[in-house]
Amino acid sequence: MEPLMAEPVVQLEQITFAWPGRATLLDIDSFTLQAGERVFLKGPSGSGKTTLLGLLGGVQLPASGRIRLLGTDLAGMSSSARDRFRADHTGYIFQMFNLLPYLSVVENIILPCHFSSLRQQRASERHGNVQAAALHLLAHLGLDQPALRNQPVTELSIGQQQRVAAARALIGSPELIIADEPTSALDADTREVFLQLLFSECQALGSSLLFVSHDAALESLFDRSLSLRELNRAVVSSEVI
Ligand SMILES: Nc1ncnc2c1ncn2[C@@H]1O[C@H](COP(=O)(O)OP(=O)(O)OP(=O)(O)O)[C@@H](O)[C@H]1O
């Protein structure tokens, strides 16, 4: 018997998208992200990379076409169901990290488990409870000094904040990790170290990674690289070369 192929994590078919009052920004025939794949997405500033990431998580809906996350059509859901689905199955690492300044390191990391009982359950099954899961991730990401755990995140270095942001995205093993320019504030050596840590955690958890960056030096480290310019049939006037 043929082995069963795992469901693609993301499947995008013939989507178009325009911000209100603006020309079509995205017109994409097809894009698939397979389970466990690590894909690098590049494109000039203003070409629509962040907008595409928003579509993949169901933050915005396309004007036409279909986006399926883990086989589920996002357009067929109510907006609250989409929010829950996104919280359960996707982890985000943002360029500015978006950590909550009034929460400690561990509190920031376990935040997604407050919005997703599935991620809370997965983290607890693996590690006993969500705090232990957060400490496990901190150790794997090279941040296991006990003094750091309860420190306000505002007192961390940029590299430390970035790892906390990665741990927050990874907790509870979401199937898809979306990273939007998460290394732009780091120097070249630190970037590659961070990326290797992120790769090994994604592999350990079985998560796919879609990583947006301008940094061509990182491209060869990924399974596959995509250029939004080549993927997108729309003519984008807001691109900055
Ligand atoms: N919330 C929004 N409302 C209206 N227009 C938006 C919104 N977000 C982005 N845009 C517009 O969509 C276009 C693409 O922006 P987007 O942030 O997706 O590009 P990007 O490729 O991620 O750029 P960068 O590399 O600079 O982050 C820009 O013209 C931008 O002004």
XYZ file of C-alpha atoms and ligand atoms in Angstrom:
272
model
C 0.000 0.000 0.000
C 1.224 3.556 -0.803
C 2.179 5.501 2.332
C -0.300 8.282 3.105
C 1.075 11.746 2.331
C 0.661 14.176 5.211
C -1.807 16.989 4.472
C -0.004 20.138 3.236
C 0.195 22.712 5.996
C -0.703 25.552 3.632
C -2.382 25.398 0.230
C -3.141 28.510 -1.679
C -5.045 28.424 -4.992
C -5.656 31.304 -7.358
C -5.863 33.995 -4.733
C -6.162 37.712 -5.303
C -6.037 40.395 -2.645
C -6.273 44.211 -2.568
C -6.284 46.548 0.431
C -9.459 48.722 0.430
C -9.292 51.443 -2.221
C -5.982 50.122 -3.605
C -4.978 48.183 -6.738
C -4.583 44.391 -6.599
C -1.510 43.660 -4.496
C -1.414 39.871 -4.730
C -2.435 37.549 -7.558
C -0.980 34.122 -6.883
C -1.788 30.994 -8.854
C -0.625 28.412 -6.351
C 1.609 27.901 -3.377
C 1.955 24.851 -1.141
C 3.915 24.407 2.055
C 4.401 20.772 3.014
C 4.557 19.421 6.557
C 8.008 19.905 8.067
C 9.249 22.110 5.193
C 11.425 25.175 5.808
C 10.785 27.839 3.195
C 12.476 31.201 2.718
C 10.252 33.950 1.257
C 11.940 36.992 -0.234
C 10.760 40.127 -1.993
C 11.414 43.865 -2.007
C 9.975 46.151 0.644
C 6.328 46.881 -0.128
C 5.906 43.799 -2.340
C 3.282 42.281 -0.054
C 5.163 39.709 2.040
C 3.545 40.684 5.340
C 0.158 40.891 3.634
C 0.630 37.338 2.326
C 1.506 36.114 5.820
C -1.708 37.737 7.087
C -3.695 35.858 4.450
C -2.080 32.541 5.375
C -3.182 32.907 8.978
C -6.670 34.137 8.045
C -6.088 37.635 9.471
C -7.275 38.932 6.094
C -9.331 37.046 3.535
C -8.583 37.006 -0.198
C -10.978 38.697 -2.657
C -11.001 35.449 -4.629
C -9.410 32.026 -4.513
C -8.883 29.559 -1.730
C -6.536 29.304 1.252
C -6.429 26.080 3.180
C -4.552 25.709 6.420
C -4.139 22.022 7.351
C -6.840 21.199 4.810
C -9.363 23.643 6.304
C -10.733 26.434 4.106
C -10.319 29.623 6.136
C -13.005 31.547 4.224
C -15.639 29.053 5.357
C -15.161 29.987 9.028
C -16.565 32.763 11.197
C -13.930 35.315 12.191
C -13.843 34.038 15.784
C -13.408 30.431 14.567
C -10.589 31.641 12.316
C -8.920 33.378 15.278
C -9.125 30.156 17.299
C -7.821 28.082 14.403
C -4.911 30.458 13.945
C -4.096 30.413 17.673
C -4.150 26.598 17.673
C -2.059 25.968 14.593
C 0.264 28.910 13.923
C 3.070 30.555 15.879
C 4.330 34.016 14.847
C 7.713 35.624 15.303
C 7.561 39.305 14.416
C 10.297 41.687 13.349
C 9.871 43.785 16.497
C 9.118 40.609 18.530
C 5.935 42.165 20.037
C 6.678 40.913 23.542
C 4.421 42.288 26.277
C 6.590 44.603 28.411
C 4.641 44.138 31.658
C 5.020 40.349 31.584
C 8.064 38.266 32.553
C 9.985 36.057 30.147
C 8.075 32.901 31.100
C 4.703 34.708 31.104
C 5.382 35.972 27.586
C 6.276 32.489 26.370
C 3.149 30.813 27.740
C 0.809 33.520 26.411
C -0.379 31.491 23.360
C -1.534 28.734 25.732
C -4.081 31.184 27.193
C -5.616 31.591 23.735
C -5.339 27.969 22.627
C -6.400 25.053 24.789
C -4.936 22.723 22.144
C -1.463 24.255 22.557
C -1.842 24.254 26.334
C -2.739 20.566 26.201
C 0.143 19.672 23.869
C 2.684 21.601 25.971
C 1.391 20.004 29.190
C 1.361 16.492 27.739
C 5.003 16.783 26.741
C 6.352 18.583 29.782
C 3.858 18.241 32.652
C 2.703 21.873 32.559
C 3.085 24.989 30.418
C 5.729 26.584 32.684
C 7.928 23.492 32.321
C 7.386 23.621 28.553
C 8.526 27.272 28.547
C 11.668 26.419 30.540
C 12.428 23.521 28.190
C 12.232 25.846 25.182
C 14.368 28.481 26.934
C 17.054 25.864 27.600
C 16.966 24.648 23.983
C 17.228 28.208 22.725
C 20.260 28.878 24.914
C 18.513 31.047 27.517
C 18.522 28.828 30.584
C 19.995 31.193 33.187
C 17.449 31.007 36.076
C 17.749 34.763 36.729
C 16.313 35.460 33.283
C 13.049 33.605 33.757
C 11.236 36.196 35.801
C 12.986 39.230 34.407
C 10.864 41.826 32.601
C 11.416 41.373 28.871
C 12.331 45.053 28.534
C 15.601 44.281 30.363
C 16.723 41.682 27.807
C 19.137 42.200 24.921
C 17.711 42.161 21.392
C 19.100 38.651 20.799
C 17.515 37.423 24.054
C 14.155 39.040 23.189
C 14.255 37.327 19.837
C 14.698 33.918 21.434
C 11.847 34.592 23.850
C 9.712 35.511 20.811
C 10.739 32.235 19.145
C 9.890 30.224 22.275
C 6.459 31.908 22.384
C 5.832 30.926 18.753
C 6.969 27.333 19.332
C 5.176 26.520 22.600
C 2.473 23.885 22.194
C 3.935 22.749 18.830
C 1.832 24.634 16.267
C 2.090 23.036 12.813
C 3.156 26.305 11.181
C 5.723 28.841 12.369
C 5.570 32.149 10.519
C 8.576 34.411 10.963
C 8.453 37.945 9.534
C 11.970 39.450 9.352
C 12.880 38.143 12.809
C 16.637 38.503 12.348
C 16.877 42.015 10.941
C 17.990 43.527 14.271
C 20.849 41.026 14.723
C 24.427 40.867 13.461
C 25.327 38.216 10.870
C 26.840 35.631 13.267
C 23.957 35.853 15.728
C 21.460 35.496 12.878
C 22.818 32.177 11.761
C 23.062 30.804 15.312
C 19.454 31.842 15.924
C 18.326 30.243 12.686
C 20.002 26.927 13.503
C 18.282 26.928 16.916
C 14.958 27.701 15.270
C 15.455 24.921 12.709
C 16.288 22.326 15.323
C 13.267 23.270 17.452
C 10.944 23.219 14.426
C 12.295 19.788 13.536
C 11.881 18.488 17.093
C 8.260 19.686 17.158
C 7.467 18.727 13.540
C 6.560 22.344 12.676
C 6.874 23.827 9.178
C 8.616 27.177 8.899
C 7.826 30.055 6.560
C 10.527 32.660 7.020
C 10.439 36.119 5.446
C 13.722 37.960 5.103
C 15.659 40.438 2.994
C 18.878 38.745 4.027
C 20.068 36.731 1.014
C 22.877 35.193 3.086
C 20.315 33.062 4.937
C 18.548 31.764 1.837
C 20.773 28.729 1.187
C 20.076 27.354 4.675
C 16.440 26.612 3.767
C 14.863 23.629 1.948
C 13.383 26.001 -0.612
C 13.379 29.667 -1.471
C 10.513 31.617 -3.026
C 10.538 35.018 -4.596
C 7.244 36.875 -4.133
C 8.065 38.810 -7.316
C 8.054 35.551 -9.277
C 5.093 34.065 -7.435
C 2.931 37.156 -7.755
C 1.307 38.058 -11.093
C 0.064 41.462 -9.908
C 2.075 44.534 -10.841
C 2.988 46.097 -7.516
C 3.633 49.835 -7.625
C 4.521 50.112 -3.913
C 7.682 47.994 -4.250
C 10.881 49.656 -3.134
C 13.869 48.237 -4.983
N -3.340 47.461 6.848
C -3.084 47.973 5.638
N -3.982 48.797 5.034
C -3.747 49.298 3.808
N -2.640 49.051 3.081
C -1.717 48.240 3.617
C -1.882 47.664 4.921
N -0.790 46.890 5.200
C 0.025 46.998 4.127
N -0.530 47.794 3.185
C 0.063 48.143 1.877
O 0.335 46.929 1.161
C 1.558 47.052 0.453
C 2.463 45.872 0.834
O 2.799 45.969 2.213
P 3.465 44.758 3.016
O 3.699 45.232 4.409
O 2.658 43.533 2.816
O 4.859 44.618 2.217
P 6.214 43.880 2.647
O 6.698 43.188 1.419
O 5.983 43.035 3.854
O 7.148 45.117 3.000
P 8.389 45.212 4.031
O 9.463 44.310 3.485
O 8.762 46.664 3.943
O 7.893 44.807 5.391
C 2.138 48.430 0.799
O 1.800 49.314 -0.256
C 1.398 48.821 2.051
O 1.231 50.222 2.121
